[in-house]
Amino acid sequence: MGKYERLNQRGKELYNASRKIVNEQGMKAALASEESRALDMESDCINHLFECEIVGTYETIVAFAKENQFSRIVDIGAAYGHQSECALNEGIDYLGVDDAAHNFWNADTFKFITARYPAPLPLEKGDLGVSVLCLTWTCYLSEGDKTLHEQCAALAKDFEHCVLYLAKDGRKAMAQYFENVTKLDDCLYYFSNSAA
C-alpha cells in the first residue's frame, strides 16, 4: 500500500469526517445530509478501487502505456480520478473524463473534464484511450445497442489506440470498429487501428 499511501490517508479522512457527522447529527440526519453523502460516495470509490482490485487493472494499463511509449492516457468514466495515482506514480500524463462534476483527485496535477462521452475532448496525437467499467457496460447504455455503437464509433474516431475493460459483449462490438484486438488480461483488451 506504500505507493498509494495518499489514497489510504484520504480514505481515513473521509471515514473520520463521515463518522463526525453521524456522531454530531445522528444517523438519520447524516443519511439526509448532502455533505455526508458526498463523503461516503468518494470513500466508496476509493474502497472499490482497492477491494475490487481495479487498482491492478490500472497498473496494467499504465505499464502497457509506458512500455508502448504512450505519454498520456485519457480515462473515460474517471469518477473521482483516484486511479490517476497509478499514472502519477509512473510519470504518465492523465486526462480524466466523467459526466459528474467531482472534487477530482490529483486535479492540481492532471486535467479533468466533466462531459458524457462521446464528447469533444482536447486530444493529442498518440493519446491512449482508456475505460474501465464504463464504456460498453449495460448500465451506461441509455439507448441499448444504439448507445453502444455510438461509444464504439466515437472511440475509433478519437483514438488509434485504446485499452478497455469491457463487458462480456463489449469486445465483439468494439472489434467491429478496430482492426487489431489483443487480450491483455481478463476482460482487458487493447484495440488499435495502427501499430503501437
Coordinates of N, CA and C in Angstrom, one line a residue, residues 7-88:
L7 N -3.8 7.9 -1.0 CA -5.2 7.4 -1.2 C -5.7 6.8 0.1
N8 N -4.8 6.0 0.8 CA -5.1 5.4 2.0 C -5.5 6.5 3.1
Q9 N -4.7 7.5 3.1 CA -4.9 8.7 4.0 C -6.2 9.4 3.7
R10 N -6.5 9.6 2.4 CA -7.7 10.2 2.0 C -8.9 9.4 2.5
G11 N -8.8 8.1 2.3 CA -9.9 7.2 2.8 C -10.2 7.4 4.3
K12 N -9.1 7.5 5.1 CA -9.2 7.7 6.5 C -9.9 9.0 6.8
E13 N -9.5 10.0 6.1 CA -10.1 11.4 6.3 C -11.6 11.4 6.0
L14 N -11.9 10.7 4.9 CA -13.3 10.6 4.5 C -14.2 9.9 5.6
Y15 N -13.6 8.8 6.0 CA -14.3 8.0 7.1 C -14.5 8.8 8.3
N16 N -13.4 9.4 8.8 CA -13.5 10.2 10.0 C -14.5 11.4 9.9
A17 N -14.5 12.1 8.8 CA -15.4 13.2 8.6 C -16.9 12.7 8.5
S18 N -17.1 11.5 7.9 CA -18.4 11.0 7.9 C -18.9 10.5 9.3
R19 N -18.0 9.9 10.0 CA -18.3 9.5 11.4 C -18.6 10.7 12.3
K20 N -17.9 11.8 12.0 CA -18.1 13.0 12.8 C -19.5 13.5 12.6
I21 N -20.0 13.5 11.4 CA -21.4 14.0 11.1 C -22.4 13.1 11.7
V22 N -22.2 11.8 11.7 CA -23.1 10.8 12.4 C -23.1 11.1 13.9
N23 N -21.9 11.3 14.5 CA -21.8 11.5 15.9 C -22.5 12.8 16.3
E24 N -22.4 13.8 15.5 CA -22.9 15.2 15.8 C -24.4 15.3 15.5
Q25 N -24.8 14.7 14.4 CA -26.2 14.9 14.0 C -27.1 13.6 14.1
G26 N -26.5 12.5 14.4 CA -27.3 11.3 14.4 C -27.4 10.6 13.0
M27 N -27.6 9.3 13.0 CA -27.6 8.6 11.8 C -28.7 9.1 10.8
K28 N -29.9 9.3 11.2 CA -30.9 9.7 10.3 C -30.6 11.1 9.6
A29 N -30.1 12.0 10.4 CA -29.7 13.3 9.8 C -28.5 13.2 8.9
A30 N -27.6 12.3 9.3 CA -26.4 12.1 8.4 C -26.8 11.5 7.1
L31 N -27.7 10.6 7.1 CA -28.2 9.9 5.8 C -28.9 11.0 4.9
A32 N -29.5 12.0 5.5 CA -30.1 13.0 4.7 C -29.2 14.1 4.3
S33 N -28.0 14.1 4.9 CA -27.0 15.2 4.7 C -26.3 15.1 3.3
E34 N -26.4 16.1 2.5 CA -25.7 16.2 1.3 C -24.1 16.0 1.5
E35 N -23.6 16.6 2.5 CA -22.2 16.5 2.8 C -21.8 15.1 3.1
S36 N -22.6 14.5 4.0 CA -22.3 13.1 4.4 C -22.4 12.1 3.1
R37 N -23.3 12.3 2.3 CA -23.4 11.5 1.1 C -22.2 11.7 0.2
A38 N -21.8 12.9 0.0 CA -20.6 13.2 -0.8 C -19.4 12.5 -0.2
L39 N -19.2 12.6 1.1 CA -18.1 11.9 1.7 C -18.1 10.4 1.5
D40 N -19.3 9.9 1.7 CA -19.5 8.4 1.5 C -19.3 7.9 0.1
M41 N -19.7 8.8 -0.9 CA -19.5 8.4 -2.3 C -18.1 8.4 -2.7
E42 N -17.3 9.4 -2.2 CA -15.9 9.4 -2.6 C -15.2 8.2 -1.8
S43 N -15.6 8.0 -0.6 CA -15.0 6.9 0.1 C -15.3 5.5 -0.5
D44 N -16.5 5.4 -1.0 CA -16.9 4.1 -1.8 C -16.0 4.0 -3.0
C45 N -15.7 5.0 -3.7 CA -14.9 4.9 -4.9 C -13.4 4.5 -4.5
I46 N -12.9 5.0 -3.5 CA -11.6 4.5 -3.0 C -11.6 3.1 -2.6
N47 N -12.6 2.7 -1.9 CA -12.7 1.3 -1.5 C -12.9 0.4 -2.7
H48 N -13.7 0.8 -3.6 CA -13.9 0.0 -4.8 C -12.6 -0.2 -5.6
L49 N -11.8 0.9 -5.7 CA -10.5 0.8 -6.4 C -9.6 -0.3 -5.8
F50 N -9.6 -0.5 -4.5 CA -8.7 -1.5 -3.9 C -9.4 -2.8 -3.6
E51 N -10.6 -2.8 -3.1 CA -11.3 -4.0 -2.8 C -11.7 -4.9 -4.0
C52 N -12.0 -4.2 -5.1 CA -12.4 -4.9 -6.3 C -11.2 -5.1 -7.3
E53 N -10.0 -4.7 -6.8 CA -8.7 -4.9 -7.5 C -8.7 -4.1 -8.8
I54 N -9.4 -3.0 -8.9 CA -9.4 -2.1 -10.0 C -8.0 -1.5 -10.1
V55 N -7.4 -1.2 -9.0 CA -6.1 -0.6 -9.0 C -5.1 -1.5 -9.8
G56 N -5.2 -2.8 -9.7 CA -4.4 -3.7 -10.5 C -4.6 -3.6 -12.0
T57 N -5.9 -3.4 -12.4 CA -6.2 -3.1 -13.8 C -5.6 -1.9 -14.3
Y58 N -5.6 -0.8 -13.5 CA -5.0 0.5 -13.9 C -3.5 0.3 -13.9
E59 N -2.9 -0.4 -13.0 CA -1.5 -0.6 -13.0 C -1.1 -1.3 -14.3
T60 N -1.9 -2.3 -14.8 CA -1.6 -3.0 -16.0 C -1.7 -2.0 -17.2
I61 N -2.7 -1.2 -17.2 CA -2.9 -0.2 -18.3 C -1.7 0.8 -18.3
V62 N -1.3 1.3 -17.1 CA -0.2 2.3 -17.1 C 1.1 1.6 -17.5
A63 N 1.3 0.4 -17.1 CA 2.5 -0.4 -17.5 C 2.5 -0.5 -19.1
F64 N 1.3 -0.9 -19.6 CA 1.2 -1.0 -21.1 C 1.5 0.3 -21.8
A65 N 1.0 1.4 -21.2 CA 1.2 2.7 -21.8 C 2.7 3.1 -21.8
K66 N 3.3 2.8 -20.7 CA 4.8 3.1 -20.5 C 5.6 2.2 -21.5
E67 N 5.3 1.0 -21.5 CA 6.0 0.0 -22.4 C 5.9 0.4 -23.9
N68 N 4.7 0.9 -24.2 CA 4.5 1.2 -25.6 C 4.6 2.7 -25.9
Q69 N 5.2 3.4 -25.0 CA 5.6 4.8 -25.1 C 4.4 5.8 -25.4
F70 N 3.3 5.5 -24.8 CA 2.2 6.5 -24.8 C 2.5 7.4 -23.6
S71 N 2.4 8.7 -23.9 CA 2.8 9.7 -22.9 C 1.5 10.1 -22.0
R72 N 0.3 9.9 -22.6 CA -0.9 10.3 -21.9 C -2.0 9.2 -22.1
I73 N -2.7 9.0 -21.0 CA -3.9 8.2 -21.1 C -5.1 9.1 -20.9
V74 N -6.2 8.8 -21.6 CA -7.4 9.6 -21.5 C -8.4 8.6 -20.9
D75 N -8.8 8.8 -19.7 CA -9.6 7.8 -18.9 C -11.1 8.3 -19.0
I76 N -11.9 7.5 -19.7 CA -13.3 7.8 -19.9 C -14.1 7.1 -18.8
G77 N -14.8 7.8 -18.0 CA -15.5 7.3 -16.9 C -14.6 7.3 -15.7
A78 N -13.9 8.4 -15.5 CA -12.9 8.5 -14.4 C -13.4 8.6 -13.0
A79 N -14.7 8.8 -12.8 CA -15.3 9.1 -11.5 C -14.5 10.2 -10.8
Y80 N -14.0 9.9 -9.6 CA -13.2 10.9 -8.8 C -11.8 11.0 -9.3
G81 N -11.4 10.0 -10.1 CA -10.0 10.0 -10.6 C -8.9 9.5 -9.7
H82 N -9.3 8.8 -8.7 CA -8.3 8.2 -7.7 C -7.3 7.4 -8.4
Q83 N -7.7 6.7 -9.5 CA -6.8 5.8 -10.2 C -5.7 6.6 -10.9
S84 N -5.9 7.9 -11.0 CA -4.8 8.7 -11.6 C -3.5 8.6 -10.8
E85 N -3.6 8.1 -9.6 CA -2.4 7.9 -8.8 C -1.5 6.9 -9.4
C86 N -2.0 5.9 -10.1 CA -1.2 4.9 -10.8 C -0.4 5.6 -11.9
A87 N -1.0 6.5 -12.7 CA -0.3 7.3 -13.7 C 0.8 8.2 -13.1
L88 N 0.4 8.9 -12.0 CA 1.3 9.8 -11.3 C 2.5 9.0 -10.9

